[in-house]
Short mmCIF file of C-alpha atoms in Angstrom, two decimals:
data_model
loop_
_atom_site.label_atom_id
_atom_site.label_comp_id
_atom_site.label_asym_id
_atom_site.label_seq_id
_atom_site.Cartn_x
_atom_site.Cartn_y
_atom_site.Cartn_z
CA UNK K 1 0.00 0.00 0.00
CA UNK K 2 1.34 3.40 -0.98
CA UNK K 3 2.05 6.09 1.57
CA UNK K 4 -0.84 8.09 0.19
CA UNK K 5 -3.24 5.18 0.66
CA UNK K 6 -1.98 4.61 4.19
CA UNK K 7 -2.47 8.27 5.01
CA UNK K 8 -6.00 8.24 3.62
CA UNK K 9 -6.79 5.06 5.57
CA UNK K 10 -5.43 6.57 8.78
CA UNK K 11 -7.46 9.74 8.26
CA UNK K 12 -10.57 7.67 7.59
CA UNK K 13 -10.03 5.64 10.76
CA UNK K 14 -9.51 8.81 12.76
CA UNK K 15 -12.67 10.25 11.28
CA UNK K 16 -14.66 7.13 12.12
CA UNK K 17 -13.21 7.18 15.63
CA UNK K 18 -14.09 10.84 16.06
CA UNK K 19 -17.63 10.21 14.82
CA UNK K 20 -17.97 7.23 17.15
CA UNK K 21 -16.69 9.25 20.09
CA UNK K 22 -19.01 12.13 19.21
CA UNK K 23 -21.88 9.68 18.93
CA UNK K 24 -21.11 8.07 22.28
CA UNK K 25 -20.80 11.46 23.93
CA UNK K 26 -24.08 12.52 22.40
CA UNK K 27 -25.83 9.39 23.61
CA UNK K 28 -24.33 9.78 27.08
CA UNK K 29 -25.50 13.39 27.22
CA UNK K 30 -28.99 12.70 25.93
CA UNK K 31 -29.51 9.77 28.29
CA UNK K 32 -28.56 11.97 31.24
CA UNK K 33 -31.29 14.56 30.71
CA UNK K 34 -34.37 14.78 32.96
CA UNK K 35 -36.56 14.33 29.89
CA UNK K 36 -34.94 10.99 29.08
CA UNK K 37 -34.96 9.83 32.70
CA UNK K 38 -38.66 10.60 33.10
CA UNK K 39 -39.61 9.06 29.75
CA UNK K 40 -40.06 5.74 31.55
CA UNK K 41 -43.42 5.52 33.31
CA UNK K 42 -41.83 4.19 36.50
CA UNK K 43 -39.62 7.28 36.77
CA UNK K 44 -42.63 9.59 36.96
CA UNK K 45 -42.81 8.92 40.71
CA UNK K 46 -39.29 10.17 41.57
CA UNK K 47 -39.79 12.99 39.06
CA UNK K 48 -42.76 14.28 41.06
CA UNK K 49 -40.72 14.12 44.26
CA UNK K 50 -37.84 16.00 42.64
CA UNK K 51 -40.15 18.72 41.31
CA UNK K 52 -41.44 19.28 44.83
CA UNK K 53 -37.98 19.63 46.35
CA UNK K 54 -35.59 22.55 46.84
CA UNK K 55 -33.25 20.94 44.31
CA UNK K 56 -35.82 21.74 41.61
CA UNK K 57 -36.90 25.24 42.66
CA UNK K 58 -35.36 27.52 45.28
CA UNK K 59 -34.73 31.16 46.13
CA UNK K 60 -31.35 31.18 44.39
CA UNK K 61 -32.66 29.82 41.10
CA UNK K 62 -30.23 26.88 41.03
CA UNK K 63 -31.57 23.56 39.74
CA UNK K 64 -29.87 20.22 40.30
CA UNK K 65 -31.01 17.76 37.63
CA UNK K 66 -31.01 13.95 37.69
CA UNK K 67 -27.47 13.62 36.36
CA UNK K 68 -26.12 16.25 38.76
CA UNK K 69 -26.92 13.99 41.70
CA UNK K 70 -26.87 10.48 40.23
CA UNK K 71 -24.02 10.55 37.70
CA UNK K 72 -20.46 11.45 38.77
CA UNK K 73 -18.67 13.76 36.37
CA UNK K 74 -15.84 11.48 35.29
CA UNK K 75 -13.82 8.34 35.84
CA UNK K 76 -14.89 4.87 36.83
CA UNK K 77 -17.84 6.06 38.89
CA UNK K 78 -19.24 7.81 35.79
CA UNK K 79 -18.99 4.66 33.68
CA UNK K 80 -20.42 2.54 36.48
CA UNK K 81 -23.41 4.85 36.88
CA UNK K 82 -24.23 4.76 33.16
CA UNK K 83 -23.91 0.98 32.91
CA UNK K 84 -25.87 0.38 36.11
CA UNK K 85 -28.66 2.60 34.79
CA UNK K 86 -29.41 -0.04 32.15
CA UNK K 87 -31.17 -2.01 34.87
CA UNK K 88 -33.87 0.69 34.96
CA UNK K 89 -34.66 0.02 31.31
CA UNK K 90 -34.86 -3.69 32.05
CA UNK K 91 -37.13 -3.16 35.06
CA UNK K 92 -39.38 -0.95 32.94
CA UNK K 93 -39.55 -3.61 30.23
CA UNK K 94 -40.44 -6.48 32.58
CA UNK K 95 -42.84 -4.38 34.65
CA UNK K 96 -40.99 -4.72 37.96
CA UNK K 97 -41.85 -1.19 39.08
CA UNK K 98 -44.52 -0.18 36.58
CA UNK K 99 -47.11 0.94 39.14
CA UNK K 100 -47.05 2.87 42.41
CA UNK K 101 -47.48 -0.15 44.67
CA UNK K 102 -44.61 -2.04 43.03
CA UNK K 103 -42.42 1.05 43.13
CA UNK K 104 -43.00 1.52 46.86
CA UNK K 105 -42.30 -2.15 47.56
CA UNK K 106 -38.84 -1.73 45.98
CA UNK K 107 -38.14 1.81 47.20
CA UNK K 108 -35.97 0.66 50.12
CA UNK K 109 -33.64 -1.50 48.01
CA UNK K 110 -33.33 1.18 45.32
CA UNK K 111 -32.58 3.86 47.90
CA UNK K 112 -30.02 1.68 49.67
CA UNK K 113 -28.23 1.02 46.37
CA UNK K 114 -27.89 4.76 45.73
CA UNK K 115 -26.77 5.44 49.31
CA UNK K 116 -24.13 2.71 49.08
CA UNK K 117 -22.80 4.17 45.83
CA UNK K 118 -22.62 7.65 47.34
CA UNK K 119 -20.81 6.28 50.37
CA UNK K 120 -18.33 4.56 48.05
CA UNK K 121 -17.56 7.70 46.04
CA UNK K 122 -17.60 10.06 49.06
CA UNK K 123 -20.75 11.82 47.84
CA UNK K 124 -18.89 12.96 44.73
CA UNK K 125 -21.92 14.45 43.02
CA UNK K 126 -22.94 16.42 46.13
CA UNK K 127 -19.45 17.85 46.38
CA UNK K 128 -19.57 19.10 42.79
CA UNK K 129 -21.79 21.88 44.20
CA UNK K 130 -21.19 21.78 47.95
CA UNK K 131 -17.89 21.63 49.79
CA UNK K 132 -16.73 22.22 53.34
CA UNK K 133 -14.04 24.62 52.13
CA UNK K 134 -16.59 26.83 50.37
CA UNK K 135 -19.01 26.99 53.30
CA UNK K 136 -19.32 30.33 55.07
CA UNK K 137 -20.04 28.86 58.48
CA UNK K 138 -20.69 32.27 60.05
CA UNK K 139 -23.81 32.57 57.87
CA UNK K 140 -25.18 29.19 58.92
CA UNK K 141 -27.44 28.49 61.87
CA UNK K 142 -25.76 27.42 65.09
CA UNK K 143 -26.88 23.82 64.59
CA UNK K 144 -25.76 23.66 60.93
CA UNK K 145 -22.41 25.21 61.80
CA UNK K 146 -21.79 22.68 64.57
CA UNK K 147 -22.96 19.75 62.44
CA UNK K 148 -20.76 20.64 59.47
CA UNK K 149 -17.76 21.31 61.69
CA UNK K 150 -18.13 17.93 63.37
CA UNK K 151 -18.76 16.16 60.05
CA UNK K 152 -15.55 17.55 58.56
CA UNK K 153 -13.53 16.65 61.65
CA UNK K 154 -14.96 13.12 61.74
CA UNK K 155 -14.51 12.42 58.02
CA UNK K 156 -18.21 12.06 57.33
CA UNK K 157 -19.69 12.28 53.87
CA UNK K 158 -22.81 14.16 52.75
CA UNK K 159 -25.10 11.14 52.45
CA UNK K 160 -24.45 10.22 56.09
CA UNK K 161 -26.93 12.92 57.10
CA UNK K 162 -28.69 14.09 53.94
CA UNK K 163 -30.86 11.14 52.98
CA UNK K 164 -34.40 11.93 51.87
CA UNK K 165 -33.85 15.57 50.91
CA UNK K 166 -35.21 15.08 47.37
CA UNK K 167 -36.83 11.66 47.13
CA UNK K 168 -39.07 10.29 49.84
CA UNK K 169 -37.49 7.95 52.34
CA UNK K 170 -38.56 4.30 52.41
CA UNK K 171 -41.52 3.77 54.71
CA UNK K 172 -39.53 2.07 57.47
CA UNK K 173 -37.14 5.03 57.53
CA UNK K 174 -39.70 7.54 58.73
CA UNK K 175 -42.56 5.83 60.49
CA UNK K 176 -44.03 7.91 63.27
CA UNK K 177 -43.48 7.66 66.98
CA UNK K 178 -46.41 5.27 67.36
CA UNK K 179 -44.00 2.59 66.12
CA UNK K 180 -41.83 3.06 69.23
CA UNK K 181 -43.46 1.27 72.13
CA UNK K 182 -42.64 2.73 75.51
CA UNK K 183 -40.98 0.12 77.74
CA UNK K 184 -42.83 -1.25 80.73
CA UNK K 185 -41.44 -1.73 84.21
CA UNK K 186 -40.77 -5.37 85.07
CA UNK K 187 -41.88 -5.06 88.67
CA UNK K 188 -38.59 -6.20 90.23
CA UNK K 189 -39.75 -9.25 92.15
CA UNK K 190 -36.44 -9.36 94.02
CA UNK K 191 -33.88 -6.87 95.24
CA UNK K 192 -31.26 -5.79 92.72
CA UNK K 193 -28.13 -3.71 92.70
CA UNK K 194 -29.44 -1.34 90.05
CA UNK K 195 -32.72 -0.28 88.45
CA UNK K 196 -33.91 2.45 86.07
CA UNK K 197 -37.08 4.51 85.81
CA UNK K 198 -38.94 3.75 82.58
CA UNK K 199 -40.74 7.11 82.41
CA UNK K 200 -41.13 10.34 84.34
CA UNK K 201 -42.52 9.20 87.68
CA UNK K 202 -43.25 10.81 91.02
CA UNK K 203 -41.38 9.32 93.97
CA UNK K 204 -40.69 10.42 97.54
CA UNK K 205 -37.77 10.58 99.90
CA UNK K 206 -37.85 9.13 103.42
CA UNK K 207 -39.54 12.25 104.80
CA UNK K 208 -42.22 12.24 102.10
CA UNK K 209 -40.84 15.10 100.01
CA UNK K 210 -41.34 14.81 96.26
CA UNK K 211 -38.58 13.50 94.00
CA UNK K 212 -39.76 13.25 90.39
CA UNK K 213 -37.59 10.79 88.46
CA UNK K 214 -36.88 11.12 84.74
CA UNK K 215 -36.64 8.23 82.23
CA UNK K 216 -33.34 6.33 82.64
CA UNK K 217 -32.91 7.69 86.19
CA UNK K 218 -30.66 5.20 87.95
CA UNK K 219 -31.37 3.77 91.40
CA UNK K 220 -28.78 1.80 93.33
CA UNK K 221 -29.03 -0.47 96.38
CA UNK K 222 -32.58 -1.31 95.34
CA UNK K 223 -34.89 -3.07 97.81
CA UNK K 224 -38.45 -4.35 97.43
CA UNK K 225 -41.15 -3.31 99.90
CA UNK K 226 -44.48 -4.71 98.76
CA UNK K 227 -45.45 -3.00 95.52
CA UNK K 228 -42.86 -0.26 96.05
CA UNK K 229 -39.13 -0.13 95.44
CA UNK K 230 -36.63 1.80 97.50
CA UNK K 231 -33.24 2.85 96.23
CA UNK K 232 -30.52 5.47 96.29
CA UNK K 233 -30.56 8.19 93.64
CA UNK K 234 -27.22 9.91 93.23
CA UNK K 235 -26.39 12.90 91.04
CA UNK K 236 -25.21 16.50 90.88
CA UNK K 237 -26.91 19.84 91.50
CA UNK K 238 -25.68 23.09 89.99
CA UNK K 239 -25.71 26.22 92.13
CA UNK K 240 -28.71 28.29 91.14
CA UNK K 241 -30.62 25.30 89.76
CA UNK K 242 -31.41 23.63 93.06
CA UNK K 243 -34.52 21.78 91.89
CA UNK K 244 -32.68 19.79 89.20
CA UNK K 245 -30.52 16.72 89.74
CA UNK K 246 -28.12 15.94 86.89
CA UNK K 247 -26.38 12.66 86.11
CA UNK K 248 -22.83 14.02 86.05
CA UNK K 249 -20.80 17.05 86.99
CA UNK K 250 -21.07 19.71 84.28
CA UNK K 251 -23.40 17.64 82.09
CA UNK K 252 -27.06 18.63 82.08
CA UNK K 253 -28.55 15.16 81.84
CA UNK K 254 -31.61 15.49 84.05
CA UNK K 255 -32.30 12.50 86.29
CA UNK K 256 -34.74 14.06 88.76
CA UNK K 257 -36.61 17.18 89.83
CA UNK K 258 -36.94 17.78 93.58
CA UNK K 259 -39.09 20.15 95.61
CA UNK K 260 -37.68 22.56 98.20
CA UNK K 261 -38.15 20.12 101.05
CA UNK K 262 -36.37 17.29 99.25
CA UNK K 263 -33.54 19.69 98.40
CA UNK K 264 -33.04 20.35 102.11
CA UNK K 265 -33.04 16.60 102.83
CA UNK K 266 -30.32 15.81 100.28
CA UNK K 267 -27.19 14.10 101.56
CA UNK K 268 -24.25 16.12 100.23
CA UNK K 269 -21.32 13.91 99.22
CA UNK K 270 -18.96 16.61 97.95
CA UNK K 271 -18.83 20.06 96.35
CA UNK K 272 -16.75 20.95 93.29
CA UNK K 273 -16.24 23.98 91.06
CA UNK K 274 -16.75 23.28 87.35
CA UNK K 275 -14.56 25.45 85.13
CA UNK K 276 -16.70 24.94 82.02
CA UNK K 277 -19.91 26.27 83.59
CA UNK K 278 -17.94 28.42 86.07
CA UNK K 279 -20.27 27.42 88.90
CA UNK K 280 -20.19 25.25 91.98
CA UNK K 281 -21.78 21.82 91.81
CA UNK K 282 -22.60 19.50 94.68
CA UNK K 283 -22.87 15.73 94.51
CA UNK K 284 -25.99 14.56 96.34
CA UNK K 285 -27.82 11.38 97.37
CA UNK K 286 -31.52 10.79 97.93
CA UNK K 287 -33.26 7.76 99.40
CA UNK K 288 -36.22 7.37 97.07
CA UNK K 289 -39.28 5.12 96.93
CA UNK K 290 -41.67 4.71 93.99
CA UNK K 291 -44.00 2.06 92.49
CA UNK K 292 -42.16 -1.07 91.41
CA UNK K 293 -44.06 -1.19 88.11
CA UNK K 294 -42.35 2.05 87.06
CA UNK K 295 -38.81 0.69 87.15
CA UNK K 296 -36.82 -1.98 85.35
CA UNK K 297 -33.41 -3.57 85.61
CA UNK K 298 -33.38 -4.16 81.84
CA UNK K 299 -31.26 -1.28 80.53
CA UNK K 300 -30.96 -2.98 77.13
CA UNK K 301 -34.70 -2.61 76.51
CA UNK K 302 -34.62 1.02 77.62
CA UNK K 303 -31.74 1.79 75.26
CA UNK K 304 -33.55 0.02 72.42
CA UNK K 305 -36.57 2.25 73.03
CA UNK K 306 -34.39 5.36 72.87
CA UNK K 307 -32.71 4.13 69.71
CA UNK K 308 -36.07 3.43 68.06
CA UNK K 309 -37.31 6.92 68.94
CA UNK K 310 -34.25 8.31 67.19
CA UNK K 311 -34.60 6.10 64.12
CA UNK K 312 -38.36 6.52 63.70
CA UNK K 313 -38.66 10.24 64.37
CA UNK K 314 -35.35 11.77 63.34
CA UNK K 315 -34.98 10.44 59.81
CA UNK K 316 -37.85 12.21 58.06
CA UNK K 317 -35.63 15.08 56.85
CA UNK K 318 -32.17 13.52 57.18
CA UNK K 319 -30.54 10.32 58.31
CA UNK K 320 -30.88 9.66 62.03
CA UNK K 321 -27.81 11.07 63.77
CA UNK K 322 -25.93 8.70 66.05
CA UNK K 323 -25.91 9.59 69.73
CA UNK K 324 -22.13 9.99 69.80
CA UNK K 325 -22.23 12.75 67.19
CA UNK K 326 -22.78 15.49 69.81
CA UNK K 327 -21.86 16.08 73.44
CA UNK K 328 -24.42 15.57 76.19
CA UNK K 329 -25.03 19.31 76.57
CA UNK K 330 -25.22 19.92 72.81
CA UNK K 331 -28.01 17.38 72.43
CA UNK K 332 -30.40 19.58 74.46
CA UNK K 333 -30.35 22.33 71.84
CA UNK K 334 -30.35 19.90 68.92
CA UNK K 335 -33.48 18.06 70.08
CA UNK K 336 -35.26 21.28 71.07
CA UNK K 337 -34.64 22.75 67.62
CA UNK K 338 -36.06 19.68 65.86
CA UNK K 339 -38.86 18.39 68.09
CA UNK K 340 -41.60 20.52 66.50
CA UNK K 341 -40.97 18.75 63.19
CA UNK K 342 -41.96 15.41 64.71
CA UNK K 343 -45.14 13.98 66.20
CA UNK K 344 -43.45 12.94 69.44
CA UNK K 345 -45.19 13.50 72.74
CA UNK K 346 -43.48 15.40 75.56
CA UNK K 347 -42.68 12.11 77.27
CA UNK K 348 -41.07 10.78 74.10
CA UNK K 349 -39.03 13.95 73.58
CA UNK K 350 -37.84 13.69 77.17
CA UNK K 351 -36.87 10.02 76.80
CA UNK K 352 -35.13 10.62 73.46
CA UNK K 353 -33.12 13.56 74.80
CA UNK K 354 -31.89 11.65 77.83
CA UNK K 355 -31.07 8.55 75.76
CA UNK K 356 -28.98 10.63 73.33
CA UNK K 357 -27.27 12.45 76.19
CA UNK K 358 -26.41 9.25 78.05
CA UNK K 359 -24.77 7.90 74.89
CA UNK K 360 -23.18 11.17 73.74
CA UNK K 361 -19.59 11.38 72.54
CA UNK K 362 -18.35 12.77 75.86
CA UNK K 363 -20.01 10.00 77.89
CA UNK K 364 -18.77 6.53 78.72
CA UNK K 365 -20.69 3.83 76.82
CA UNK K 366 -23.87 2.87 78.68
#
């Protein structure tokens, strides 16, 4: 073959290659558009959810489309996303999710697949618009500022907290508080070294003064007296907040509320100055009696109840945050800022707060 023929052949091959590349790029681009994504009947459900979210319409006029969130910009994750998307065409063809009921029955597995991918690529698509370095923390709310600061320090990724911000969460991810059954006292047929109040309950000290125990309040040296239990409640009182008994020095985990008479009856173990709160605290003991049906020695069940309250009520707008994400004192403000967005009762809010505080990052594991 002459040099001229070789040159022409090479140019032709390059042209074919360029056309093929252009064609592939065109196909990739077209199949990433919202119009293409929603052309399948089964995708009309997530489309409606997207159009009702802040990623579709917002005050700043910025719209994140399907590909912006679901298709990484380049590399292996881009190729994987495009190839994996072929399954949606198959599911549409075989009718796996061709009506609302079928779609909902598979929502959990589809959501989990996306979450796993985003975990694997460190929320790459989120970070194409959002980044810790670009955040002006001073313009964020106190809670958002603290959350983002902790997330960056702990190496968390966006999807750890931001599930369900566009598409609805699977049903089991956001069932209401009626799915969390309050634990029942087990009656304590025999004396035990330790027991816990299962809910806020009025008790009395030896002189009859009122000591109102909170959920998870711990009693030691427990004895049975008919249908009542007697035990020692120990905690800390902060100067100026004499009616409140806290679990630990400097940590506002409420274990009991006492009236003025009970305050005077308290046995003072020691007094310390706390540098963080810059106040004096005194360690106190109370001999308390209350109905046996209101206490349990099964801390595992109590903790499970607290965990379920967190999972069932705190994942409607984001993923449920683990208890060790905040300190015991920080959890008070976090729960108070979010409780109005849930259907929890006051008793449930109280139990959830104390559960999260007891298992906070500055507390020993319970």
